[in-house]
CSV table of C-alpha atoms in Angstrom, one decimal:
chain,number,residue,atom,x,y,z
A,420,MET,CA,118.4,78.0,66.5
A,421,SER,CA,117.4,76.1,69.5
A,422,LYS,CA,117.8,72.4,69.9
A,423,PRO,CA,114.7,70.1,70.0
A,424,THR,CA,113.6,69.7,73.6
A,425,THR,CA,110.7,69.1,75.9
A,426,ARG,CA,110.4,69.3,79.7
A,427,LEU,CA,112.8,66.4,79.8
A,428,LEU,CA,115.6,68.7,78.8
A,429,SER,CA,118.9,68.1,80.7
A,430,VAL,CA,117.9,64.8,82.1
A,431,ILE,CA,121.0,63.1,80.9
A,432,THR,CA,123.2,66.0,82.0
A,433,ALA,CA,121.5,66.3,85.4
A,434,ALA,CA,121.6,62.6,86.0
A,435,VAL,CA,125.3,62.9,86.6
A,436,LEU,CA,124.6,65.6,89.2
A,437,LEU,CA,121.8,63.7,90.9
A,438,GLY,CA,122.9,60.1,90.5
A,439,GLY,CA,123.5,59.9,94.2
A,440,LEU,CA,119.8,60.7,94.9
A,441,VAL,CA,118.5,57.1,94.0
A,442,ALA,CA,117.3,55.5,97.1
A,443,CYS,CA,116.5,51.9,97.9
A,444,THR,CA,112.8,51.2,98.1
A,445,GLY,CA,110.7,50.4,101.1
A,446,THR,CA,108.6,47.3,101.4
A,447,PRO,CA,105.1,47.8,100.0
A,448,SER,CA,102.0,46.0,101.1
A,449,GLY,CA,98.6,45.4,99.5
A,450,THR,CA,98.7,44.4,95.9
A,451,THR,CA,96.1,45.0,93.1
A,452,SER,CA,96.3,46.2,89.5
A,453,SER,CA,94.6,49.3,88.1
A,454,SER,CA,94.1,50.8,84.6
A,455,ALA,CA,92.3,53.8,83.1
A,456,GLY,CA,89.7,52.8,80.7
A,457,GLY,CA,88.9,49.2,79.5
A,458,GLY,CA,89.6,46.9,76.6
A,459,ALA,CA,92.9,45.5,75.2
A,460,ALA,CA,96.0,47.5,75.2
A,461,PRO,CA,98.9,47.4,72.8
A,462,THR,CA,101.4,44.6,73.5
A,463,ASP,CA,104.0,47.2,74.6
A,464,ASN,CA,101.6,49.1,76.8
A,465,PRO,CA,102.4,47.7,80.3
A,466,THR,CA,99.7,46.4,82.8
A,467,VAL,CA,100.9,47.8,86.1
A,468,ASP,CA,100.6,46.1,89.6
A,469,LEU,CA,100.1,48.8,92.0
A,470,HIS,CA,101.0,48.5,95.7
A,471,THR,CA,100.0,50.8,98.7
A,472,VAL,CA,103.0,52.5,100.1
A,473,ARG,CA,103.0,54.7,103.1
A,474,LEU,CA,104.6,58.1,102.4
A,475,SER,CA,107.9,58.9,104.1
A,476,VAL,CA,108.9,62.4,104.7
A,477,ALA,CA,112.2,64.0,103.7
A,478,ASP,CA,114.2,65.6,106.4
A,479,GLY,CA,113.1,69.2,106.4
A,480,ALA,CA,109.8,68.8,104.6
A,481,ASP,CA,106.4,69.3,106.2
A,482,ALA,CA,104.0,66.6,105.2
A,483,GLY,CA,100.9,68.5,106.1
A,484,ALA,CA,97.7,67.0,104.7
A,485,ALA,CA,99.9,63.9,103.6
A,486,ASP,CA,101.0,63.0,107.1
A,487,GLY,CA,100.4,59.4,107.7
A,488,ARG,CA,99.0,58.9,104.2
A,489,SER,CA,99.8,56.4,101.5
A,490,LEU,CA,99.9,56.3,97.7
A,491,ARG,CA,99.5,53.4,95.3
A,492,VAL,CA,102.5,53.1,93.1
A,493,PRO,CA,104.1,50.4,91.0
A,494,SER,CA,105.2,47.3,92.8
A,495,GLY,CA,108.6,47.8,94.5
A,496,TRP,CA,108.5,51.7,94.3
A,497,ARG,CA,109.0,54.0,97.3
A,498,ALA,CA,107.0,57.1,97.9
A,499,GLU,CA,108.3,60.2,99.7
A,500,VAL,CA,107.1,63.7,100.5
A,501,TRP,CA,110.1,65.4,99.0
A,502,ALA,CA,109.1,69.1,99.4
A,503,ASP,CA,106.3,71.2,100.8
A,504,VAL,CA,105.4,73.9,98.1
A,505,PRO,CA,102.1,75.7,98.7
A,506,GLY,CA,100.2,75.7,95.5
A,507,ALA,CA,102.6,73.5,93.5
A,508,ARG,CA,101.4,73.3,89.9
A,509,MET,CA,103.8,72.6,86.9
A,510,ALA,CA,107.3,71.5,87.0
A,511,ALA,CA,110.4,71.4,84.7
A,512,TRP,CA,114.0,70.4,85.2
A,513,LEU,CA,117.0,72.8,84.7
A,514,PRO,CA,120.4,71.6,83.3
A,515,ASP,CA,122.0,72.1,86.6
A,516,GLY,CA,119.8,69.4,88.1
A,517,SER,CA,117.4,71.7,90.0
A,518,MET,CA,113.5,71.7,89.4
A,519,LEU,CA,111.4,74.7,88.5
A,520,VAL,CA,107.8,74.7,90.0
A,521,THR,CA,105.1,77.2,89.4
A,522,THR,CA,102.6,78.1,92.0
A,523,GLY,CA,99.5,79.6,90.3
A,524,ASP,CA,97.7,82.1,92.4
A,525,HIS,CA,100.6,82.2,94.8
A,526,GLY,CA,102.3,84.1,92.1
A,527,THR,CA,105.8,82.7,92.3
A,528,LEU,CA,108.3,80.7,90.2
A,529,LEU,CA,110.4,78.5,92.5
A,530,ARG,CA,113.7,76.6,92.2
A,531,LEU,CA,114.0,73.3,94.1
A,532,ASP,CA,117.7,72.4,94.6
A,533,PRO,CA,118.2,68.7,95.7
A,534,ARG,CA,120.4,68.2,98.7
A,535,GLY,CA,120.7,64.4,98.6
A,536,ASN,CA,118.9,61.2,99.7
A,537,GLY,CA,116.4,61.7,102.6
A,538,LYS,CA,116.6,65.5,102.6
A,539,ALA,CA,114.1,68.0,101.3
A,540,PRO,CA,115.5,70.3,98.6
A,541,ARG,CA,116.5,73.9,99.2
A,542,VAL,CA,113.6,76.1,97.9
A,543,ASP,CA,114.6,79.4,96.3
A,544,GLU,CA,112.2,82.1,94.8
A,545,LEU,CA,113.4,82.9,91.3
A,546,ALA,CA,110.5,85.3,90.5
A,547,SER,CA,107.5,86.7,92.4
A,548,GLY,CA,104.6,89.0,91.8
A,549,LEU,CA,103.7,86.9,88.8
A,550,GLU,CA,100.3,86.7,87.3
A,551,ASP,CA,98.9,83.2,87.7
A,552,PRO,CA,102.1,81.4,86.6
A,553,GLN,CA,101.1,77.9,85.3
A,554,GLY,CA,103.0,76.3,82.4
A,555,VAL,CA,106.8,76.2,82.4
A,556,ALA,CA,109.2,74.7,80.0
A,557,VAL,CA,113.1,74.8,79.5
A,558,THR,CA,115.1,74.9,76.4
A,559,GLU,CA,118.5,75.7,75.1
A,560,GLN,CA,119.1,78.6,72.6
A,561,ASP,CA,122.4,79.8,71.4
A,562,GLY,CA,124.2,78.1,74.2
A,563,SER,CA,122.0,79.7,76.9
A,564,THR,CA,119.3,78.1,79.0
A,565,VAL,CA,115.9,79.7,78.4
A,566,VAL,CA,112.9,79.4,80.8
A,567,VAL,CA,109.5,79.7,79.1
A,568,LEU,CA,106.5,80.7,81.4
A,569,GLY,CA,102.8,81.1,80.8
A,570,GLU,CA,101.2,83.8,82.9
A,571,GLY,CA,97.6,84.9,82.9
A,572,THR,CA,97.9,87.5,80.1
A,573,ARG,CA,101.2,86.7,78.5
A,574,ILE,CA,103.9,84.2,77.5
A,575,VAL,CA,107.3,85.3,78.8
A,576,THR,CA,111.0,84.0,78.7
A,577,TRP,CA,114.1,84.5,80.7
A,578,HIS,CA,117.7,83.5,80.5
A,579,TYR,CA,118.8,81.2,83.4
A,580,ARG,CA,122.3,80.9,84.8
A,581,ASP,CA,123.8,80.1,88.3
A,582,GLY,CA,120.4,79.9,90.0
A,583,ALA,CA,119.1,83.2,88.7
A,584,LEU,CA,117.0,84.7,85.9
A,585,SER,CA,117.7,87.6,83.7
A,586,GLY,CA,116.7,89.2,80.4
A,587,ARG,CA,112.9,88.9,80.8
A,588,ARG,CA,111.2,89.0,77.4
A,589,VAL,CA,107.5,89.1,76.6
A,590,LEU,CA,106.6,86.9,73.6
A,591,VAL,CA,103.0,87.3,73.6
A,592,ASP,CA,100.9,89.8,75.7
A,593,GLY,CA,97.2,90.8,76.1
A,594,LEU,CA,95.9,87.3,76.3
A,595,PRO,CA,92.4,86.8,77.8
A,596,THR,CA,91.8,85.6,81.3
A,597,GLY,CA,88.8,84.3,83.3
A,598,GLY,CA,87.2,80.9,82.9
A,599,HIS,CA,90.0,78.6,81.9
A,600,GLY,CA,92.5,81.3,82.0
A,601,GLY,CA,95.7,79.5,82.8
A,602,LYS,CA,98.3,79.4,80.1
A,603,PHE,CA,100.3,76.2,79.6
A,604,VAL,CA,103.4,75.9,77.4
A,605,ALA,CA,105.6,73.4,75.6
A,606,VAL,CA,108.8,74.2,73.6
A,607,HIS,CA,110.5,72.4,70.8
A,608,ASP,CA,113.0,73.5,68.1
A,609,GLY,CA,112.6,77.2,68.9
A,610,VAL,CA,108.8,77.2,68.9
A,611,VAL,CA,106.6,77.7,71.9
A,612,ALA,CA,103.1,76.1,71.8
A,613,TYR,CA,100.6,77.5,74.3
A,614,ASP,CA,96.8,77.3,75.0
A,615,ILE,CA,94.0,79.8,75.5
A,616,GLY,CA,91.2,78.0,77.3
A,617,SER,CA,87.5,78.8,76.8
A,618,ALA,CA,85.8,81.4,79.1
A,619,SER,CA,82.8,79.1,79.6
A,620,ASN,CA,81.7,75.5,80.0
A,621,SER,CA,80.0,75.2,76.6
A,622,ASP,CA,79.1,78.6,75.1
A,623,GLY,CA,79.7,78.8,71.4
A,624,ALA,CA,80.2,82.6,71.7
A,625,ASP,CA,83.7,81.8,73.0
A,626,ARG,CA,84.7,80.8,69.4
A,627,ARG,CA,83.9,84.4,68.2
A,628,ASN,CA,85.8,86.2,70.9
A,629,HIS,CA,88.8,88.4,70.1
A,630,PRO,CA,91.4,87.5,71.1
A,631,ASP,CA,90.3,84.0,70.2
A,632,ARG,CA,89.6,81.4,72.8
A,633,ALA,CA,89.5,77.7,73.0
A,634,VAL,CA,92.5,77.5,70.8
A,635,ILE,CA,96.1,76.3,70.8
A,636,ARG,CA,98.6,78.7,69.3
A,637,GLN,CA,102.4,78.8,68.7
A,638,VAL,CA,105.0,81.5,68.6
A,639,HIS,CA,108.8,81.5,68.0
A,640,LEU,CA,111.2,82.2,70.8
A,641,ASP,CA,112.0,85.6,69.2
A,642,GLY,CA,108.3,86.5,69.5
A,643,THR,CA,107.6,86.2,65.8
A,644,ASP,CA,105.0,84.2,63.9
A,645,ASP,CA,102.3,84.0,66.5
A,646,VAL,CA,99.8,81.7,64.8
A,647,ARG,CA,96.8,79.7,65.6
A,648,LEU,CA,97.2,75.9,65.4
A,649,ALA,CA,93.9,74.4,66.5
A,650,THR,CA,90.3,75.4,67.3
A,651,GLY,CA,87.5,74.0,69.3
A,652,VAL,CA,89.9,73.1,72.2
A,653,ARG,CA,87.9,73.7,75.4
A,654,ASN,CA,90.8,73.6,77.8
A,655,GLY,CA,94.1,72.1,76.3
A,656,GLU,CA,96.2,72.4,79.5
A,657,GLY,CA,98.4,69.4,78.9
A,658,LEU,CA,100.9,70.1,76.0
A,659,GLY,CA,103.9,68.1,75.0
A,660,PHE,CA,106.0,67.3,72.0
A,661,ALA,CA,106.1,63.6,70.9
A,662,PRO,CA,109.3,61.7,69.8
A,663,ASP,CA,108.4,62.4,66.2
A,664,GLY,CA,108.4,66.2,67.0
A,665,THR,CA,104.6,66.7,66.7
A,666,LEU,CA,102.5,68.5,69.3
A,667,PHE,CA,100.0,66.7,71.6
A,668,ALA,CA,97.4,68.1,73.8
A,669,ALA,CA,95.5,66.7,76.8
A,670,VAL,CA,92.1,68.3,76.8
A,671,ASN,CA,89.5,68.9,79.6
A,672,GLN,CA,86.1,68.5,78.0
A,673,ALA,CA,82.7,70.0,79.1
A,674,ASP,CA,80.6,69.3,82.1
A,675,ASN,CA,76.9,68.6,82.5
A,676,GLN,CA,76.3,67.9,78.8
A,677,PRO,CA,72.9,67.0,77.3
A,678,TYR,CA,72.2,63.5,76.2
A,679,PRO,CA,73.1,63.6,72.4
A,680,PHE,CA,71.5,60.4,71.0
A,681,ARG,CA,68.2,60.3,69.3
A,682,ASP,CA,67.4,56.7,70.5
A,683,ASP,CA,64.6,54.9,72.1
A,684,SER,CA,65.3,56.2,75.5
A,685,GLY,CA,63.5,59.5,74.7
A,686,ARG,CA,66.1,61.5,76.7
A,687,TYR,CA,67.5,63.4,73.7
A,688,GLY,CA,68.7,66.9,74.8
A,689,GLU,CA,68.0,66.2,78.5
A,690,ARG,CA,70.5,66.2,81.3
A,691,VAL,CA,70.9,62.5,82.3
A,692,GLN,CA,73.0,62.0,85.3
A,693,SER,CA,74.3,58.6,84.3
A,694,TYR,CA,75.4,60.0,80.9
A,695,VAL,CA,76.9,63.1,82.5
A,696,ASP,CA,79.0,61.0,84.9
A,697,GLU,CA,80.7,59.1,82.0
A,698,HIS,CA,80.6,61.7,79.2
A,699,PRO,CA,82.0,63.4,77.3
A,700,ASN,CA,85.5,61.8,77.4
A,701,ASP,CA,88.5,63.9,78.1
A,702,GLN,CA,91.1,63.7,75.4
A,703,VAL,CA,94.7,63.2,74.3
A,704,THR,CA,95.3,63.9,70.7
A,705,ARG,CA,97.8,65.2,68.1
A,706,ILE,CA,97.7,68.9,67.2
A,707,THR,CA,98.6,70.1,63.7
A,708,ARG,CA,98.0,73.4,62.1
A,709,GLY,CA,94.3,73.5,61.2
A,710,THR,CA,93.2,70.9,63.8
A,711,GLU,CA,89.5,71.2,64.8
A,712,LEU,CA,88.4,69.4,68.1
A,713,GLY,CA,84.8,70.4,67.9
A,714,TRP,CA,83.9,72.1,71.1
A,715,PRO,CA,81.2,73.1,71.9
A,716,PHE,CA,79.4,71.8,68.8
A,717,CYS,CA,80.6,68.2,68.8
A,718,GLN,CA,81.0,65.8,71.8
A,719,PRO,CA,83.4,62.9,71.8
A,720,ASP,CA,81.6,59.6,71.1
A,721,SER,CA,82.9,56.5,72.8
A,722,ARG,CA,80.0,54.1,71.7
A,723,GLY,CA,81.6,50.8,70.7
A,724,LYS,CA,85.0,51.9,71.9
A,725,PRO,CA,85.6,50.3,75.3
A,726,ASP,CA,89.3,51.0,75.1
A,727,LEU,CA,88.6,54.7,74.4
A,728,LEU,CA,90.9,54.8,71.5
A,729,GLY,CA,90.2,56.6,68.1
A,730,LEU,CA,87.0,58.4,69.2
A,731,GLY,CA,84.7,60.2,66.7
A,732,TYR,CA,82.1,62.8,67.6
A,733,VAL,CA,78.3,63.3,67.8
A,734,ASP,CA,76.4,66.5,67.4
A,735,ASP,CA,75.7,68.5,70.5
A,736,PRO,CA,71.9,68.9,71.2
A,737,THR,CA,72.2,72.4,72.5
A,738,ASN,CA,74.9,74.1,70.2
A,739,ASN,CA,74.7,71.9,67.1
A,740,PRO,CA,71.3,70.0,66.9
A,741,ASP,CA,71.0,70.0,63.2
A,742,GLY,CA,74.8,69.7,62.4
A,743,LYS,CA,74.9,73.1,60.7
A,744,ALA,CA,77.2,74.8,63.2
A,745,LEU,CA,80.0,72.2,62.5
A,746,ASP,CA,80.0,68.9,60.6
A,747,CYS,CA,81.3,66.6,63.3
A,748,ALA,CA,82.5,64.2,60.7
A,749,THR,CA,85.2,66.6,59.8
A,750,VAL,CA,86.5,67.0,63.4
A,751,SER,CA,89.9,65.5,64.1
A,752,PRO,CA,89.5,62.1,65.8
A,753,THR,CA,90.6,61.8,69.4
A,754,MET,CA,93.6,59.5,69.5
A,755,VAL,CA,93.2,58.6,73.3
A,756,GLY,CA,90.1,59.1,75.3
A,757,LEU,CA,90.2,59.4,79.0
A,758,PRO,CA,87.5,58.8,81.6
A,759,ALA,CA,85.1,61.7,81.7
A,760,HIS,CA,85.9,64.5,84.1
A,761,SER,CA,89.5,63.1,84.7
A,762,ALA,CA,90.7,66.8,84.1
A,763,PRO,CA,94.2,66.1,82.6
A,764,ILE,CA,96.7,68.8,83.3
A,765,GLY,CA,100.2,67.4,83.3
A,766,PHE,CA,101.5,65.8,80.1
A,767,VAL,CA,105.0,64.9,79.2
A,768,PHE,CA,106.7,62.4,77.0
A,769,THR,CA,109.3,60.1,78.6
A,770,ARG,CA,111.7,59.2,75.8
A,771,GLY,CA,115.2,60.1,76.9
A,772,SER,CA,114.3,60.0,80.7
A,773,ALA,CA,115.9,57.8,83.3
A,774,LEU,CA,112.6,56.0,84.2
A,775,PRO,CA,112.5,52.2,84.1
A,776,ALA,CA,112.2,50.8,80.6
A,777,MET,CA,108.5,49.9,81.0
A,778,PHE,CA,107.8,53.6,81.3
A,779,GLY,CA,110.6,55.0,79.3
A,780,ASP,CA,109.0,55.6,75.9
A,781,GLY,CA,105.5,57.0,76.2
A,782,ALA,CA,103.5,59.8,77.9
A,783,LEU,CA,102.7,60.6,81.4
A,784,ILE,CA,99.2,62.0,81.9
A,785,THR,CA,98.5,63.6,85.3
A,786,THR,CA,94.8,64.2,86.1
A,787,HIS,CA,93.4,66.6,88.7
A,788,GLY,CA,90.2,64.7,89.3
A,789,SER,CA,86.5,65.8,88.8
A,790,TRP,CA,85.0,68.8,90.6
A,791,ASN,CA,81.3,67.8,90.5
A,792,ARG,CA,80.9,64.2,89.4
A,793,GLN,CA,79.3,61.8,91.9
A,794,PRO,CA,81.2,59.8,92.9
A,795,PRO,CA,84.2,62.0,92.2
A,796,ARG,CA,86.7,60.9,89.5
A,797,PRO,CA,89.9,60.4,91.5
A,798,PRO,CA,93.3,62.2,90.7
A,799,SER,CA,95.9,60.0,89.2
A,800,VAL,CA,99.0,59.7,87.0
A,801,SER,CA,98.7,57.3,84.0
A,802,TYR,CA,101.2,56.0,81.5
A,803,SER,CA,100.4,55.6,77.7
A,804,ALA,CA,103.0,53.8,75.5
A,805,TRP,CA,104.3,55.3,72.4
A,806,ASP,CA,104.4,53.3,69.1
A,807,ASP,CA,107.0,54.5,66.5
A,808,ALA,CA,105.4,52.7,63.6
A,809,SER,CA,102.0,54.2,63.9
A,810,ARG,CA,103.2,57.4,65.7
A,811,THR,CA,100.3,56.9,68.2
A,812,LEU,CA,99.7,56.5,72.0
A,813,GLY,CA,98.1,53.4,73.5
A,814,GLN,CA,95.5,53.0,76.1
A,815,PRO,CA,96.7,54.7,79.4
A,816,ARG,CA,97.5,52.6,82.5
A,817,THR,CA,97.2,54.2,86.0
A,818,ILE,CA,100.7,54.1,87.7
A,819,VAL,CA,99.9,56.5,90.7
A,820,GLU,CA,96.7,56.9,92.7
A,821,GLY,CA,95.5,57.2,96.3
A,822,PHE,CA,94.8,60.9,96.7
A,823,GLN,CA,91.2,60.2,97.2
A,824,ASP,CA,89.6,58.2,100.0
A,825,ALA,CA,86.9,55.6,99.6
A,826,ASP,CA,84.1,58.1,100.5
A,827,GLY,CA,85.2,60.4,97.7
A,828,SER,CA,86.9,62.9,99.9
A,829,ARG,CA,90.5,64.0,98.9
A,830,TRP,CA,93.6,64.9,100.8
A,831,GLY,CA,95.5,65.7,97.8
A,832,ARG,CA,95.3,66.4,93.9
A,833,SER,CA,98.0,65.5,91.5
A,834,VAL,CA,98.8,68.2,88.9
A,835,ASP,CA,102.0,67.3,87.1
A,836,ALA,CA,104.4,64.4,86.9
A,837,VAL,CA,107.9,64.8,85.5
A,838,PRO,CA,110.7,62.1,85.3
A,839,GLY,CA,113.6,63.1,87.3
A,840,PRO,CA,117.3,62.8,86.3
A,841,ASP,CA,117.8,60.3,89.1
A,842,GLY,CA,115.2,57.9,87.7
A,843,SER,CA,112.6,58.9,90.1
A,844,LEU,CA,109.1,60.3,89.2
A,845,TYR,CA,108.2,63.7,90.8
A,846,VAL,CA,104.6,64.6,91.2
A,847,THR,CA,103.2,68.0,92.3
A,848,ASP,CA,100.1,68.4,94.4
A,849,ASP,CA,98.3,71.8,94.6
A,850,ALA,CA,95.8,70.7,97.2
A,851,ALA,CA,98.3,69.4,99.8
A,852,GLY,CA,101.0,71.9,98.6
A,853,LEU,CA,103.6,69.1,98.2
A,854,VAL,CA,106.0,67.5,95.7
A,855,TYR,CA,106.3,63.7,96.0
A,856,ARG,CA,109.3,61.7,94.9
A,857,LEU,CA,108.4,58.2,93.7
A,858,THR,CA,111.4,56.0,93.3
A,859,PRO,CA,111.6,52.6,91.5
A,860,ALA,CA,113.4,49.6,93.0
A,861,ALA,CA,117.1,49.8,92.7
């Protein structure tokens, strides 16, 4: 039986190994505050003052597109180009204090071994020739460290020891690719959750495909009991287990959706750019067995919800105009809405991490930014506080931004953010091909 775990596995153990990595912060300049969404936040959900900080470069790293660039981070934090990793996607920490990073279409799983303050890590290739490796997670089972990886058509595991992988095992095979084909994973108590994204933007035929698509499933680490948990999940890339042991997903909603309201505007069913730019909201919500998230028959409805919390749904004019395809009143409410076209990918809970207390009990939501919105939705990392009493997340607050210039052009795109055992926050960027180390004030 494996121990309960998330991608924060081994933070406490590795903190001993990496304690010497914590660096003093540089002096930031330019202060403003930033938040994702509007409206009041829970009293324990921090409002974050962001400062613009020029990126330093670790010895041995190549800053590439980030050369001379800055990020906006919490006041007093330092920002560093820690490693250059072409195609850097998802990350997870190993018990020995090293970091795993997947590289998507580069086809590799890398191990980044820290070498101390001011130095880039040593980068080792643990596996190559992989099929679009995306999601990665680490757990302990029967005294052994197990690495879980989502490839294009399969979910696989290895045993990890002394900087090497062994004992490859395929848990699930023959998964569909194309469209939203990346497979993302989270692991807890011997169970692996994984997503199968839709093949299309908003085609209801996806829900009738075999194998099924637009779903979240789970399988045991021994490869048994592969079952479906949730349907109507267009692209649930961000997966993480909350402090109460329940699964959450961060979901990318559809693009270019028709105006769904039968109101005095007379625009029902039309493509209205002002509506498209702000709708439908991306989502963060709890996933339990039987969850239905409505895609593509129901759109999240943020009317009267300026804080984007607790969103219901409205019938989609194209796929569900009369409500007969799916009763949207039966769809599971969205716990936390995100600005439309944010494209959340990274999602991890922070309880048990070495982050500062104000970010130590919630979830990090890393967004990739929009691909066709005008102006583009910028990439970012946000923090949403967890409330034990209600078992919910609060309104997200942006804590890292600056990958996009004022004219909408980008030099980088954040993908994943994971707390490091040294108390720093590590952010991957697949556009610039970098991993950043963001360190709080000592």
